[in-house]
Amino acid sequence: MTNATIMFAAFIVSAVSVIIVFVAGMTSGVVRTTTLLTRTFYAFFMTGAASYFILMIFDWYYEKKHKEFISGKVADDAQTDSKEENKAPENKQEGFKPINANELPKA
């Protein structure tokens, strides 16, 4: 995930939170307008900050595991390459062979 997609996801979660807080306050009828707007304002920023933080933790964990996987894969490739270089070829018939037209299966 890029930082922009994480920020966009946090914005979407914040927008949903604002809608929920605003509708809940309007339908209850006991909340003053200024209090409702203040709650909506804080819901937007607090939900955005919390979701951004959680998504960044997941991104950090993913990057950490990805780097470990890549470094392990590179180390494994290096070990297999060194083993293959030391091993003598066993079958010398491998390689390009022209097709014999007489040996092809007939359909």
mmCIF file of C-alpha atoms in Angstrom:
data_model
loop_
_atom_site.group_PDB
_atom_site.id
_atom_site.type_symbol
_atom_site.label_atom_id
_atom_site.label_comp_id
_atom_site.label_asym_id
_atom_site.label_seq_id
_atom_site.Cartn_x
_atom_site.Cartn_y
_atom_site.Cartn_z
ATOM 1 C CA MET A 1 0.000 0.000 0.000
ATOM 2 C CA THR A 2 1.171 3.468 -0.705
ATOM 3 C CA ASN A 3 0.820 6.324 1.712
ATOM 4 C CA ALA A 4 -1.832 7.914 -0.502
ATOM 5 C CA THR A 5 -4.035 4.824 -0.441
ATOM 6 C CA ILE A 6 -3.679 4.594 3.324
ATOM 7 C CA MET A 7 -4.673 8.249 3.682
ATOM 8 C CA PHE A 8 -7.627 7.774 1.334
ATOM 9 C CA ALA A 9 -8.809 4.727 3.280
ATOM 10 C CA ALA A 10 -8.541 6.702 6.530
ATOM 11 C CA PHE A 11 -10.543 9.534 4.940
ATOM 12 C CA ILE A 12 -13.286 7.110 3.852
ATOM 13 C CA VAL A 13 -13.502 5.644 7.364
ATOM 14 C CA SER A 14 -13.682 9.186 8.768
ATOM 15 C CA ALA A 15 -16.471 10.121 6.369
ATOM 16 C CA VAL A 16 -18.491 7.087 7.408
ATOM 17 C CA SER A 17 -17.916 7.964 11.054
ATOM 18 C CA VAL A 18 -19.102 11.547 10.466
ATOM 19 C CA ILE A 19 -22.285 10.308 8.824
ATOM 20 C CA ILE A 20 -22.998 7.914 11.693
ATOM 21 C CA VAL A 21 -22.339 10.537 14.390
ATOM 22 C CA PHE A 22 -24.364 13.214 12.610
ATOM 23 C CA VAL A 23 -27.365 10.979 11.897
ATOM 24 C CA ALA A 24 -27.316 9.571 15.435
ATOM 25 C CA GLY A 25 -27.257 13.086 16.878
ATOM 26 C CA MET A 26 -30.020 14.343 14.615
ATOM 27 C CA THR A 27 -32.328 11.418 15.288
ATOM 28 C CA SER A 28 -31.839 11.577 19.063
ATOM 29 C CA GLY A 29 -33.117 15.145 19.163
ATOM 30 C CA VAL A 30 -31.517 15.970 22.504
ATOM 31 C CA VAL A 31 -28.211 17.230 21.116
ATOM 32 C CA ARG A 32 -27.769 20.946 20.452
ATOM 33 C CA THR A 33 -26.609 21.971 16.990
ATOM 34 C CA THR A 34 -23.255 23.319 18.187
ATOM 35 C CA THR A 35 -22.646 20.181 20.223
ATOM 36 C CA LEU A 36 -23.574 18.015 17.242
ATOM 37 C CA LEU A 37 -21.200 19.904 14.960
ATOM 38 C CA THR A 38 -18.427 19.666 17.549
ATOM 39 C CA ARG A 39 -18.964 15.933 17.944
ATOM 40 C CA THR A 40 -18.989 15.491 14.177
ATOM 41 C CA PHE A 41 -15.787 17.527 13.839
ATOM 42 C CA TYR A 42 -13.982 15.472 16.470
ATOM 43 C CA ALA A 43 -15.334 12.209 15.090
ATOM 44 C CA PHE A 44 -13.849 13.047 11.697
ATOM 45 C CA PHE A 45 -10.363 13.793 12.989
ATOM 46 C CA MET A 46 -10.163 11.153 15.712
ATOM 47 C CA THR A 47 -11.456 8.369 13.478
ATOM 48 C CA GLY A 48 -9.137 9.442 10.673
ATOM 49 C CA ALA A 49 -6.124 9.510 12.980
ATOM 50 C CA ALA A 50 -6.926 6.146 14.540
ATOM 51 C CA SER A 51 -7.582 4.409 11.226
ATOM 52 C CA TYR A 52 -4.439 5.955 9.691
ATOM 53 C CA PHE A 53 -2.408 4.701 12.643
ATOM 54 C CA ILE A 54 -3.809 1.172 12.388
ATOM 55 C CA LEU A 55 -3.296 1.034 8.618
ATOM 56 C CA MET A 56 0.292 2.250 9.005
ATOM 57 C CA ILE A 57 0.968 -0.523 11.528
ATOM 58 C CA PHE A 58 -0.360 -3.093 9.049
ATOM 59 C CA ASP A 59 1.745 -1.551 6.273
ATOM 60 C CA TRP A 60 4.862 -1.597 8.453
ATOM 61 C CA TYR A 61 4.252 -5.268 9.320
ATOM 62 C CA TYR A 62 3.682 -6.154 5.655
ATOM 63 C CA GLU A 63 6.893 -4.398 4.580
ATOM 64 C CA LYS A 64 8.851 -6.111 7.343
ATOM 65 C CA LYS A 65 7.615 -9.563 6.308
ATOM 66 C CA HIS A 66 8.168 -8.757 2.626
ATOM 67 C CA LYS A 67 11.795 -7.754 3.269
ATOM 68 C CA GLU A 68 12.376 -10.933 5.270
ATOM 69 C CA PHE A 69 10.866 -13.012 2.472
ATOM 70 C CA ILE A 70 12.959 -11.306 -0.202
ATOM 71 C CA SER A 71 16.183 -11.568 1.805
ATOM 72 C CA GLY A 72 15.496 -15.235 2.538
ATOM 73 C CA LYS A 73 14.689 -15.916 -1.101
ATOM 74 C CA VAL A 74 17.885 -14.182 -2.262
ATOM 75 C CA ALA A 75 19.924 -16.195 0.235
ATOM 76 C CA ASP A 76 18.289 -19.439 -0.941
ATOM 77 C CA ASP A 77 18.940 -18.538 -4.574
ATOM 78 C CA ALA A 78 22.578 -17.803 -3.797
ATOM 79 C CA GLN A 79 22.971 -21.174 -2.082
ATOM 80 C CA THR A 80 21.347 -23.100 -4.941
ATOM 81 C CA ASP A 81 23.424 -21.215 -7.531
ATOM 82 C CA SER A 82 26.659 -22.062 -5.729
ATOM 83 C CA LYS A 83 25.622 -25.730 -5.493
ATOM 84 C CA GLU A 84 24.746 -25.843 -9.195
ATOM 85 C CA GLU A 85 28.066 -24.294 -10.198
ATOM 86 C CA ASN A 86 30.022 -26.921 -8.270
ATOM 87 C CA LYS A 87 28.034 -29.834 -9.656
ATOM 88 C CA ALA A 88 29.322 -31.444 -12.861
ATOM 89 C CA PRO A 89 26.810 -32.024 -15.637
ATOM 90 C CA GLU A 90 25.538 -35.601 -15.461
ATOM 91 C CA ASN A 91 23.624 -35.892 -18.721
ATOM 92 C CA LYS A 92 25.406 -34.505 -21.755
ATOM 93 C CA GLN A 93 22.456 -35.140 -24.071
ATOM 94 C CA GLU A 94 20.484 -32.207 -22.735
ATOM 95 C CA GLY A 95 20.097 -29.275 -25.042
ATOM 96 C CA PHE A 96 18.731 -28.653 -28.505
ATOM 97 C CA LYS A 97 17.760 -31.678 -30.593
ATOM 98 C CA PRO A 98 16.225 -31.319 -34.039
ATOM 99 C CA ILE A 99 12.877 -33.018 -34.551
ATOM 100 C CA ASN A 100 12.930 -36.200 -36.589
ATOM 101 C CA ALA A 101 9.869 -36.133 -38.828
ATOM 102 C CA ASN A 102 9.726 -39.933 -38.970
ATOM 103 C CA GLU A 103 9.296 -40.230 -35.202
ATOM 104 C CA LEU A 104 6.329 -37.846 -34.880
ATOM 105 C CA PRO A 105 3.037 -39.449 -33.772
ATOM 106 C CA LYS A 106 0.444 -39.670 -36.498
ATOM 107 C CA ALA A 107 -2.922 -38.179 -35.753
#
